[in-house]
Coordinates of C-alpha atoms in Angstrom, one line a residue:
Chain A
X572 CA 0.0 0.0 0.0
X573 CA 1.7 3.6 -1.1
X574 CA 2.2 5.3 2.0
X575 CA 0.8 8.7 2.2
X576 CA 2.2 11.4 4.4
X577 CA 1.0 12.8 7.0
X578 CA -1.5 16.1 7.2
X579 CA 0.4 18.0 10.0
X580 CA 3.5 18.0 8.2
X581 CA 1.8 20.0 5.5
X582 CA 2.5 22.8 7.9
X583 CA 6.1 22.4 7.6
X584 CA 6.2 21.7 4.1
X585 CA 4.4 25.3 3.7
X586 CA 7.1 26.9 5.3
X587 CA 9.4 25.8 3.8
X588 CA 8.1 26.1 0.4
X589 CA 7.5 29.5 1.6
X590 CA 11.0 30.3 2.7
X591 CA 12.3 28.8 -0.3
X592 CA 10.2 31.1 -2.5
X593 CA 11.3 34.1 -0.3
X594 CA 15.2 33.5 -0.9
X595 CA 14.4 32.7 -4.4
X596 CA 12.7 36.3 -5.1
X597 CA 15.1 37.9 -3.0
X598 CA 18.2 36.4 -4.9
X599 CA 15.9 37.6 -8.0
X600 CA 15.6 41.1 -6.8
X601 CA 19.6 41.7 -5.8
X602 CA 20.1 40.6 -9.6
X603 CA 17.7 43.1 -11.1
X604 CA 18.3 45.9 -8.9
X605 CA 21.9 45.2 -9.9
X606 CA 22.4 47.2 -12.8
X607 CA 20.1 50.4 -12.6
X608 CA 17.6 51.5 -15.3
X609 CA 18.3 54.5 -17.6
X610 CA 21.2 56.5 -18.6
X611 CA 20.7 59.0 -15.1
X612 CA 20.2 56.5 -12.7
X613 CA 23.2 54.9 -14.0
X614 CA 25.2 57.7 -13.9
X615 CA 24.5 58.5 -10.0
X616 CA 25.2 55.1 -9.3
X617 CA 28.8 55.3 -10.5
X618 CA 28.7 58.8 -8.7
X619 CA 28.0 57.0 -5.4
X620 CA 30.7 54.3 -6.1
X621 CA 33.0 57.3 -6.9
X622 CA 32.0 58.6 -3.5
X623 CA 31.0 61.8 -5.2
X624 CA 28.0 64.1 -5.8
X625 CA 25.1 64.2 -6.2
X626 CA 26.0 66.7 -9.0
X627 CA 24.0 68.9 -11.4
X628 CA 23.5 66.9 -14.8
X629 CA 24.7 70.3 -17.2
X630 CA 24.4 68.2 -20.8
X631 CA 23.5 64.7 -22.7
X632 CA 25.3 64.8 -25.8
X633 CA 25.3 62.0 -28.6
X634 CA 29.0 61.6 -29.7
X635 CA 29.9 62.8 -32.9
X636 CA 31.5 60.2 -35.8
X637 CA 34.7 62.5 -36.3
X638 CA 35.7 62.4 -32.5
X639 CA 39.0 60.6 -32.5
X640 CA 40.3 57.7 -29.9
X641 CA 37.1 58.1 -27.6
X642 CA 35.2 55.1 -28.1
X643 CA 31.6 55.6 -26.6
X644 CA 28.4 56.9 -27.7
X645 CA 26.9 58.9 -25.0
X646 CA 28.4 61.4 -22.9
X647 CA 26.7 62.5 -19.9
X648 CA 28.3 65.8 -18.5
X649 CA 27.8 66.6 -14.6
X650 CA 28.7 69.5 -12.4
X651 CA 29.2 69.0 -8.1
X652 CA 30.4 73.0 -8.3
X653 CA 34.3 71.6 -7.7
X654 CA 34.6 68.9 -10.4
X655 CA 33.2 68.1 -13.7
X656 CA 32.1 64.7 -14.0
X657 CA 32.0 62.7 -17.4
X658 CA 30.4 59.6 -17.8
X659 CA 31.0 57.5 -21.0
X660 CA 28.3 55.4 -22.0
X661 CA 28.9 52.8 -24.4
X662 CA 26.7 50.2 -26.8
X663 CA 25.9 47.2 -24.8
X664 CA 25.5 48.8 -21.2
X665 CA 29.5 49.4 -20.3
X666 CA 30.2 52.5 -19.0
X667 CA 33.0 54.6 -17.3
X668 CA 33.1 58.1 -15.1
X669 CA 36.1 60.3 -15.4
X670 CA 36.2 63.4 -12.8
X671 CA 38.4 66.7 -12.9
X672 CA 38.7 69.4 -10.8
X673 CA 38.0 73.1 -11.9
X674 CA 40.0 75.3 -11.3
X675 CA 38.9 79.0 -10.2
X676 CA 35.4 78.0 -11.1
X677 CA 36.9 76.9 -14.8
X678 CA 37.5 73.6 -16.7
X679 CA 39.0 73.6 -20.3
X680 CA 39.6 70.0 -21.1
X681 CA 40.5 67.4 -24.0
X682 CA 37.4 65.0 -23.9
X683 CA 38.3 61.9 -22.1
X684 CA 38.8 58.6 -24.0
X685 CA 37.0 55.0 -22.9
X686 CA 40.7 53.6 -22.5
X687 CA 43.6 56.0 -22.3
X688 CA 46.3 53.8 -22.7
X689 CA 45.3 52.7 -26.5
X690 CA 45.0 55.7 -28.5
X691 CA 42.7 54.6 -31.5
X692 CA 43.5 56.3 -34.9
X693 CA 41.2 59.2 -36.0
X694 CA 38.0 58.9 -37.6
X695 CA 36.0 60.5 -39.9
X696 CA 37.0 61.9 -43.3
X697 CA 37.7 65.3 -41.3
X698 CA 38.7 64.4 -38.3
X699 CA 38.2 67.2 -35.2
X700 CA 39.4 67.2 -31.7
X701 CA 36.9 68.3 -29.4
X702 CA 37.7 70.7 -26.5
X703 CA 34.9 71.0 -23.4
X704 CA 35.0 74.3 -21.6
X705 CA 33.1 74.7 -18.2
X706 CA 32.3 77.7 -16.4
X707 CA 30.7 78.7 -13.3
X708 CA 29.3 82.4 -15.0
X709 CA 27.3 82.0 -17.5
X710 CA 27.7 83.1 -21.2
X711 CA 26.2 83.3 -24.3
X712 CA 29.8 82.7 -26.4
X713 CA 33.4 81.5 -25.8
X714 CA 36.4 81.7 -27.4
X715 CA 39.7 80.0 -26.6
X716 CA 43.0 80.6 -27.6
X717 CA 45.6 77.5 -27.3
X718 CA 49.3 78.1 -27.1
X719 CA 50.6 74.7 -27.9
X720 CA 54.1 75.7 -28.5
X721 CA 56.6 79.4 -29.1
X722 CA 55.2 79.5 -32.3
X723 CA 51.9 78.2 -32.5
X724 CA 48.3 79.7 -31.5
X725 CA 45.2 78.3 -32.1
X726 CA 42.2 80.2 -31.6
X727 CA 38.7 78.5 -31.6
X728 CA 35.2 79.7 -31.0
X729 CA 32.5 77.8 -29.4
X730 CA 30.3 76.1 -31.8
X731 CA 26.3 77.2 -31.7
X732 CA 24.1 74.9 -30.9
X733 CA 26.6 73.1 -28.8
X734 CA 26.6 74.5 -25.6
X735 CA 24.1 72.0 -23.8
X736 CA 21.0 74.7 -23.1
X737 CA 18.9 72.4 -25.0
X738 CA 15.7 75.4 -25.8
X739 CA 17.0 76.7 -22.4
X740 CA 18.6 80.4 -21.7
X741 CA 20.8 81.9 -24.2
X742 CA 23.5 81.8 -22.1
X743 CA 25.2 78.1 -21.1
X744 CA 27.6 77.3 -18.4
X745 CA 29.3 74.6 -21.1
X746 CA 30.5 75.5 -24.7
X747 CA 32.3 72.8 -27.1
X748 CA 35.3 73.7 -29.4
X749 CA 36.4 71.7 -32.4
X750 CA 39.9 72.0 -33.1
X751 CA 40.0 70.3 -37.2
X752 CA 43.1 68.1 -37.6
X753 CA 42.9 67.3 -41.5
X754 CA 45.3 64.6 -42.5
X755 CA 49.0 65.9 -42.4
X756 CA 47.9 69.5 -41.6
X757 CA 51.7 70.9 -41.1
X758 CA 51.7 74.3 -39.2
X759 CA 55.4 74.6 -40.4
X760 CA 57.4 72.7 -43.0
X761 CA 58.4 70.3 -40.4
X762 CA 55.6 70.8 -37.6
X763 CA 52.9 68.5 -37.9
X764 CA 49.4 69.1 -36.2
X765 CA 48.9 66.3 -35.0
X766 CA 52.1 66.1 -33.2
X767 CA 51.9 69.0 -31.6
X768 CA 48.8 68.0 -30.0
X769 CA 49.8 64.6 -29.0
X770 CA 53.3 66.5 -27.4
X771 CA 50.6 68.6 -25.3
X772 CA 48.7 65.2 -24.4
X773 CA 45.5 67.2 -26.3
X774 CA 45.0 64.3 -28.2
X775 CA 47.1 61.4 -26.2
X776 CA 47.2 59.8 -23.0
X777 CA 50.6 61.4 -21.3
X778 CA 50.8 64.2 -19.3
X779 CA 51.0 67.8 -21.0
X780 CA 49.7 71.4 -20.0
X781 CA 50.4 74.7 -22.2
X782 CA 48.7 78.1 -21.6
X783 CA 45.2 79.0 -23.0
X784 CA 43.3 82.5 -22.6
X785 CA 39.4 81.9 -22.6
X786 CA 37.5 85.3 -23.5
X787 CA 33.5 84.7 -22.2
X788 CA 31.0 86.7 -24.3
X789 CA 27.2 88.1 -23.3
X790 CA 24.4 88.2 -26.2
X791 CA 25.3 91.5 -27.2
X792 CA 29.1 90.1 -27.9
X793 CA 30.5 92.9 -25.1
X794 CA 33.6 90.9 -23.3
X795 CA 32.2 89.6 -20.2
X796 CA 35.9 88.2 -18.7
X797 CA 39.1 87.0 -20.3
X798 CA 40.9 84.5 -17.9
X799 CA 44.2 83.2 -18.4
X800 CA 44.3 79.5 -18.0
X801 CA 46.5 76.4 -18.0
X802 CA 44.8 73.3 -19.8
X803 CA 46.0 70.2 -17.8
X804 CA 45.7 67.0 -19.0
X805 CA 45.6 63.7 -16.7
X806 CA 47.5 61.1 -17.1
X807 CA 46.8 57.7 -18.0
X808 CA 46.0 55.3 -15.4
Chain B
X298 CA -16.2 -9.8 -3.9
X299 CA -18.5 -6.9 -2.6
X300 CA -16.5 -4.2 -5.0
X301 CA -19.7 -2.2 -4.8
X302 CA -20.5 -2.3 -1.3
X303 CA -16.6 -1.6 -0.5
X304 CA -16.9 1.6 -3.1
X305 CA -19.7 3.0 -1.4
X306 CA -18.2 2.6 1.8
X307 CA -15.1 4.1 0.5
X308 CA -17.3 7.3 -1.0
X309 CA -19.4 7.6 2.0
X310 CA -16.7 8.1 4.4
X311 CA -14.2 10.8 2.1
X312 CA -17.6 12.7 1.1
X313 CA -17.1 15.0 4.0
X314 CA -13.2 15.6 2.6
X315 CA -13.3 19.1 1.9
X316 CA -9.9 18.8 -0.6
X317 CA -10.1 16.9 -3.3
X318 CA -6.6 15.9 -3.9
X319 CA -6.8 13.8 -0.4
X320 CA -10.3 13.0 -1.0
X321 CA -9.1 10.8 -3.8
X322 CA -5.9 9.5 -2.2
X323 CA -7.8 8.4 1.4
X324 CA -10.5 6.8 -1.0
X325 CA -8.0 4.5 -2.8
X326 CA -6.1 4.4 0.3
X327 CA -9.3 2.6 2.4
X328 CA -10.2 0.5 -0.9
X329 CA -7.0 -1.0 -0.6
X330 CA -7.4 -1.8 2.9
X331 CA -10.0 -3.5 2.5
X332 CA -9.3 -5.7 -0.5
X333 CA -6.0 -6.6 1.7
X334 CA -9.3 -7.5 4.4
X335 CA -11.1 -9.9 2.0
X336 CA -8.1 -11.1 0.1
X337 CA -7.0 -12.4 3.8
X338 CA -10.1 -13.8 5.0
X339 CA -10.8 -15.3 1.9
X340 CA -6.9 -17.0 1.6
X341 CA -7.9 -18.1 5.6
X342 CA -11.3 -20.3 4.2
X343 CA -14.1 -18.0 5.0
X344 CA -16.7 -18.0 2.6
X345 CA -17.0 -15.0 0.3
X346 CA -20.0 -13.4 1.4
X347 CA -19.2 -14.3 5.0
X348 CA -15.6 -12.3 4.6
X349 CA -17.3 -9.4 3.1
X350 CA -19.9 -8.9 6.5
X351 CA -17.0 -9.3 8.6
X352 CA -14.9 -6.4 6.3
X353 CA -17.8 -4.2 6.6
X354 CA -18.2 -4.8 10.1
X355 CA -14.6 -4.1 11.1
X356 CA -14.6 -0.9 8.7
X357 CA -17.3 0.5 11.4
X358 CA -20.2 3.3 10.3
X359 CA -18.9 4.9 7.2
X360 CA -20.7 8.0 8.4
X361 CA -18.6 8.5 11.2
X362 CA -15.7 7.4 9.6
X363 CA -16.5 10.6 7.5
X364 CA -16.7 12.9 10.4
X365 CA -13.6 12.4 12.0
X366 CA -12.0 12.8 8.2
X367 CA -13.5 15.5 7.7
X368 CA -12.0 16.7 11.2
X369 CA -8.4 15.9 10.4
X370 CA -7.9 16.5 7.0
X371 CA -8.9 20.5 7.3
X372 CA -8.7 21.9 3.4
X373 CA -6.2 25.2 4.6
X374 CA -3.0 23.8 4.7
X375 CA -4.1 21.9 2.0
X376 CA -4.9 25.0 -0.4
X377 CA -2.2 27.1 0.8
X378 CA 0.6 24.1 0.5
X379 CA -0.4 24.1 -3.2
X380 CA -0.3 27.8 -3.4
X381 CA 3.3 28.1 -2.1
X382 CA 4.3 25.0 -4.6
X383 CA 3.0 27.1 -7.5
X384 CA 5.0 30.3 -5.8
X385 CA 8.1 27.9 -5.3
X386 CA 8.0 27.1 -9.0
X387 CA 7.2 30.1 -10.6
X388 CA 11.0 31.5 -8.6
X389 CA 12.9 28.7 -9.6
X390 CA 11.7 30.0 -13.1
X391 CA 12.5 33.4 -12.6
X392 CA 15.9 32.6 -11.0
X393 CA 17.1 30.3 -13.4
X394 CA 15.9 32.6 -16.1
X395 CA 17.7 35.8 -14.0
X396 CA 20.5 34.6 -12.2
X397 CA 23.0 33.0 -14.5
X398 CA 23.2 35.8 -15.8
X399 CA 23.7 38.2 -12.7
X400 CA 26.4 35.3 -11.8
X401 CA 28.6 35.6 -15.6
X402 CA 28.0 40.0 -14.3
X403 CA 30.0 39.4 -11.3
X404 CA 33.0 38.3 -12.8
X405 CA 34.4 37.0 -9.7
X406 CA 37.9 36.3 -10.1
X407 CA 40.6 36.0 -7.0
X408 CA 44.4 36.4 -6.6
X409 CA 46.6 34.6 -4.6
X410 CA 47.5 35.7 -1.3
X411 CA 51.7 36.1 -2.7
X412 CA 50.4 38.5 -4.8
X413 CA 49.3 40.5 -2.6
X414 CA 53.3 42.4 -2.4
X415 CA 54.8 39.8 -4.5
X416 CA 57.6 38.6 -1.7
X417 CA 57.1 35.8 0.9
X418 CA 56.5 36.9 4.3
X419 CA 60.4 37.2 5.4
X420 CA 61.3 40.3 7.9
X421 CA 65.1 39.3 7.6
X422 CA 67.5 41.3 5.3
X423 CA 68.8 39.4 2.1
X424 CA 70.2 41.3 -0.6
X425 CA 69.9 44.7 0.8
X426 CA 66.0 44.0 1.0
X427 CA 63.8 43.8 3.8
X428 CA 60.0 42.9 3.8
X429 CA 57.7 44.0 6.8
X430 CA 54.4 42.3 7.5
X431 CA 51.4 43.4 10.0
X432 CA 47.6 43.2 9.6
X433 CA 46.5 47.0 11.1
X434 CA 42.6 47.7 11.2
X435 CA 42.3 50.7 10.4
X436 CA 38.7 51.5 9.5
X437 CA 36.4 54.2 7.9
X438 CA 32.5 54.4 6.6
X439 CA 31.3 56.7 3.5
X440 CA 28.7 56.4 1.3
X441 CA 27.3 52.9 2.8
X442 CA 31.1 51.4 1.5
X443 CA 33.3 50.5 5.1
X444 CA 36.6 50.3 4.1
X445 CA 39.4 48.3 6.3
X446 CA 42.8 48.0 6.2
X447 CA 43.5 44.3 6.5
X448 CA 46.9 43.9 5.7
X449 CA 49.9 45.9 4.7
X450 CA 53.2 45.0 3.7
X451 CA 56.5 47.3 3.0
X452 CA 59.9 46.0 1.4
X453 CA 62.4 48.5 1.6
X454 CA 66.0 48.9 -0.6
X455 CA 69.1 49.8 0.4
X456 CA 71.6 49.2 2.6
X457 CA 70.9 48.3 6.5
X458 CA 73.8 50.2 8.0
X459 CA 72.5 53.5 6.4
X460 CA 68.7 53.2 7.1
X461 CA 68.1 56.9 6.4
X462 CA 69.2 56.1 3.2
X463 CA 66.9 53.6 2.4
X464 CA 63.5 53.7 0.5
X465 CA 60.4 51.5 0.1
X466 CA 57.0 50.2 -1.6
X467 CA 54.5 49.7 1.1
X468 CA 51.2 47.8 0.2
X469 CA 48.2 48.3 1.8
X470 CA 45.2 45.6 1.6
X471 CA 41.6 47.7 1.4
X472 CA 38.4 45.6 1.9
X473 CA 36.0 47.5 0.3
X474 CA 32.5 46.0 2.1
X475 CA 29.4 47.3 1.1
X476 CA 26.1 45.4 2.5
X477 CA 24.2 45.8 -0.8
X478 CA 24.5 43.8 -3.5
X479 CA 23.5 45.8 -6.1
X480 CA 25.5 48.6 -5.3
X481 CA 28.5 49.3 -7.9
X482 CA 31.7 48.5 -6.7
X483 CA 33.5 51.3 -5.3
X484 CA 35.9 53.0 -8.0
X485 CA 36.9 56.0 -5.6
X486 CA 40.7 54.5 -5.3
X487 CA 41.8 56.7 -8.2
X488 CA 40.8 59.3 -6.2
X489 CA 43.1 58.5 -3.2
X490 CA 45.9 60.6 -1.6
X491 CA 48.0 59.6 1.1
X492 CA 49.8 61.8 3.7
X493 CA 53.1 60.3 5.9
X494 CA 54.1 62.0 9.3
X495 CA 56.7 63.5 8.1
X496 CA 54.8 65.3 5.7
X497 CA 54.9 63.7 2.3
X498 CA 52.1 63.9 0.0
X499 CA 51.4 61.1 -1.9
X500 CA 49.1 62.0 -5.1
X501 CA 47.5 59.3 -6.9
X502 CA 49.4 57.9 -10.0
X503 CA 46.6 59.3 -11.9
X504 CA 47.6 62.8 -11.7
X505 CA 51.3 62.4 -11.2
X506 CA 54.1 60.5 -12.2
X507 CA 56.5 62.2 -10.2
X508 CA 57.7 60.1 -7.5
X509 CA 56.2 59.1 -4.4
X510 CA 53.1 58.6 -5.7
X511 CA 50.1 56.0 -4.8
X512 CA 48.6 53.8 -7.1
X513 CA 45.4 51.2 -6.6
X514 CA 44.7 48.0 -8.7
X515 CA 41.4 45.5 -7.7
X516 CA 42.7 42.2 -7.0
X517 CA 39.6 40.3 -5.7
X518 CA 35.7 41.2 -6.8
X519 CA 32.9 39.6 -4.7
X520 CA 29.3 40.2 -4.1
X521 CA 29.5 42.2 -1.2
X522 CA 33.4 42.7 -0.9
X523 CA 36.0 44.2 -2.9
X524 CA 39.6 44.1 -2.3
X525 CA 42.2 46.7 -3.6
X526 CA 45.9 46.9 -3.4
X527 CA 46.9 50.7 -2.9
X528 CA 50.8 50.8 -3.5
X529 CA 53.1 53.4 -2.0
X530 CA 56.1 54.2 -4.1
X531 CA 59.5 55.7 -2.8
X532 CA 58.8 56.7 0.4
X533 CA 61.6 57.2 3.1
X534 CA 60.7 54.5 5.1
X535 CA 62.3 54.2 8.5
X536 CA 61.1 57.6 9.9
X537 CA 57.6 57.4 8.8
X538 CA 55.9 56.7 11.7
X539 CA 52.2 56.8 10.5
X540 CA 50.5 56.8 6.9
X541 CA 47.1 58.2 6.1
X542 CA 45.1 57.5 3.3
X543 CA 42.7 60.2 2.7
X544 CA 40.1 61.0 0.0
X545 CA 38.8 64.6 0.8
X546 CA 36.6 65.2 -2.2
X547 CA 32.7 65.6 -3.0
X548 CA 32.2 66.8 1.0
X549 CA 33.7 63.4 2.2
X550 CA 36.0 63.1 4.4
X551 CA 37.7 59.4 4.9
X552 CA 40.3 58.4 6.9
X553 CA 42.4 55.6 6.9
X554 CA 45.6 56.0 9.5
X555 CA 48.1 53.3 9.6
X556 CA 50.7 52.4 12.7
X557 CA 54.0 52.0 11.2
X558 CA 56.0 51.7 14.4
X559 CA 56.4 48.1 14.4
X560 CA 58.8 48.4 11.7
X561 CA 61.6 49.8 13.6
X562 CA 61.5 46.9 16.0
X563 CA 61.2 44.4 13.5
X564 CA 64.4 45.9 12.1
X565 CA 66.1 45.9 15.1

């Protein structure tokens, strides 16, 4: 005769069952929760990890094709007041968060790259490097100029439409530069572009800094402040 | 044999069964009794109908039979033993569909304890080389991350009979714990600076490489517990009586102060 088991151990088996089903859905939950949902809550869950922020989210910008060496397709720009923080977002969920400090209230920076100790070759048929500038007063234009060496200047002006205010003020706290780096663009018989930028780190991982005077502009285009400034870059690691 | 009379027995007392599932097993359950009844009375020489009476009679009043079924086998437990088997199933579904998945994200991966300073755990002199072992627990809180010194280790160069002359790479094991396991692990190392008694400053490697400078690498990755190696280059080691890590950024403010006097006695 099959032997059946006995009604008051039901009881037990219902607990456990139950328990079971508890550590199962808790397991579940530690899993989902694990990677958060959405490009924001992403982002201020690598600030917390950073121990850092919660900052001010200042621009979402989808990354251009011609941007050399940077490897990632979203760039998500936020501001604590002391640092900048960029977070690279690429396709298929990785992501990274680079910080730097301001200095006096100002940032002019080389984008960061997804790995800084392989520089990838430049793409697009015009290739541009991209400069962020970050400032604590607001203005409607910028203009940089870049002394990468005794004898050469660059001077750039901050490209419309680019300065994060998406349909917001006129003025932006965040203006974009393009520096174009056509294929063997010499400045001098013998001084390559490209070179030079590498030397100052602008377009390399290494460490490099050279002077730059940023000029901030109102609506009217009446000189709000010229700041002398010394672009720093970090270096790989 | 009296299949008939035996069945209605059998349905008359589990009619009261309020759950069907034991309804069904008490029924076959009784019906088997008392074939094994008959078969045995019959085997023993009483006459068919004769052993089919005497089932009956020892089976008792169906009715009452029914009542005190119905009394013990209370449908409750019943229901709600099926409910949680259907809620037990439905999870093992979910976490086989869900966890593989969060286990191949964890990427756990561990490194041998040697690795930890790359020497063996020798405080004697050989080669103009020394190597200095302790386990300090120095400990600090921010952001929900703890973070503990477990273990540090410092080989120093150069020659014993000039110990102001020598330098050294100190290691220092971080445990990283963080109760949560869905929090990210903490990447705040490259954010690091450490400060001697004497007064050194050591930046991180990632915005110096001027000498001494500190420099962090993950060696293990867990589910609640990280552990980084933070590496101290070219430090003057014999009068360095403390080290501090500090990260001072973001409005926090963590601490993590290491004894170093041990050394000099272990020297000596």
């Amino acid at each position: 005769m099959k032997e059946r088991r006995k009604p008051g151990l039901r009881k037990l088996r219902f607990f456990l069952d139950a328990l079971l089903t508890l550590l199962l859905l808790l397991a579940v939950f530690a899993a989902l929760s694990s990677r958060a949902r959405g490009e924001e809550a992403r982002f201020r869950r690598a600030e917390r990890a950073d121990l850092a922020g919660p900052s001010e989210i200042i621009a979402r910008l989808d990354v251009p094709e011609d941007w050399p060496h940077v490897h990632y397709d979203r760039l998500l720009l936020g501001d604590d007041g002391e640092e900048i923080f960029f977070y690279l977002l690429r396709e298929g969920g990785n992501e990274m968060l680079y910080r730097r400090e301001k200095t006096g209230g100002m940032l002019l920076t080389p984008v960061p790259c997804w790995n800084p100790l392989e520089p990838a070759p430049w793409r697009g048929e015009e290739p541009c490097l991209p400069l962020l500038l970050f400032t604590e007063a607001p203005a409607a234009r910028a203009e940089v100029r870049l002394r990468l060496s005794e004898t050469c200047e660059l001077e750039l002006a901050s490209e419309a439409g680019e300065t994060g205010a998406e349909d917001g003020p006129e003025r932006a706290r965040f203006f974009l530069f393009r520096i174009p780096v056509p294929k063997n663009a010499r400045l001098r018989k013998t001084e390559l572009l490209r070179e030079l930028l590498e030397t100052n780190a602008v377009s390399s991982p290494g460490q490099g800094e050279f002077p730059a005077t940023i000029r901030l502009y109102d609506e009217k285009n009446d000189l709000l402040e010229t700041r002398e400034y010394t672009v720093r870059s970090r270096s790989a690691g | 044999m009296g299949v008939l009379r035996f069945e209605r027995w059998c349905s008359l007392a589990v009619g009261r069964i309020r759950f069907k599932p034991d309804r069904k097993e008490i029924y076959e359950e009784l019906y088997a009794h008392m074939e094994d009844q008959y078969a045995e009375l019959t085997a023993a020489g009483t006459g068919e109908k004769e052993a089919e009476e005497a089932v009956a009679e020892a089976m008792g009043d169906a009715m009452e039979t029914a009542r005190q079924l119905e009394r013990l086998y209370r449908p409750f437990w019943g229901y709600a033993l099926r409910v949680a088997r259907c809620c037990l199933a439905l999870a093992l579904v979910l976490a086989l569909a869900i966890l593989p998945g969060y286990i191949r994200q964890l990427g756990l991966y561990t490194n041998p304890a040697e690795e930890f300073f790359g020497e063996s755990l020798e405080t004697e002199w050989s080669d103009n080389r020394r190597v200095w072992y302790a386990e300090p627990e120095a400990r600090d809180k921010s952001d929900g991350y703890t973070f503990t010194v477990t273990r540090l280790a410092e080989r120093s160069f150069g020659s014993k009979a000039e110990p102001e002359e020598r330098r050294g790479v100190l290691y220092l094991e971080i445990r990283v714990f963080n109760p949560r396991p869905w929090a990210e692990k903490c990447t705040a190392f490259r954010e690091l600076c450490a400060v001697d008694s004497l007064g050194t400053v050591y930046e991180s490697a990632d915005y110096t490489d001027r000498k001494p400078y500190l420099a962090a690498n993950r060696t293990r990755r867990g589910l609640f517990t990280d552990t980084w190696v933070v590496i101290l280059r070219d430090y003057v080691s014999q009068e360095t009586g403390w080290i501090e890590l500090r990260y001072d950024k973001s409005g926090r403010h963590l601490r993590l102060t290491v004894d170093l006097s041990g050394r000099k006695e272990a020297a000596a």
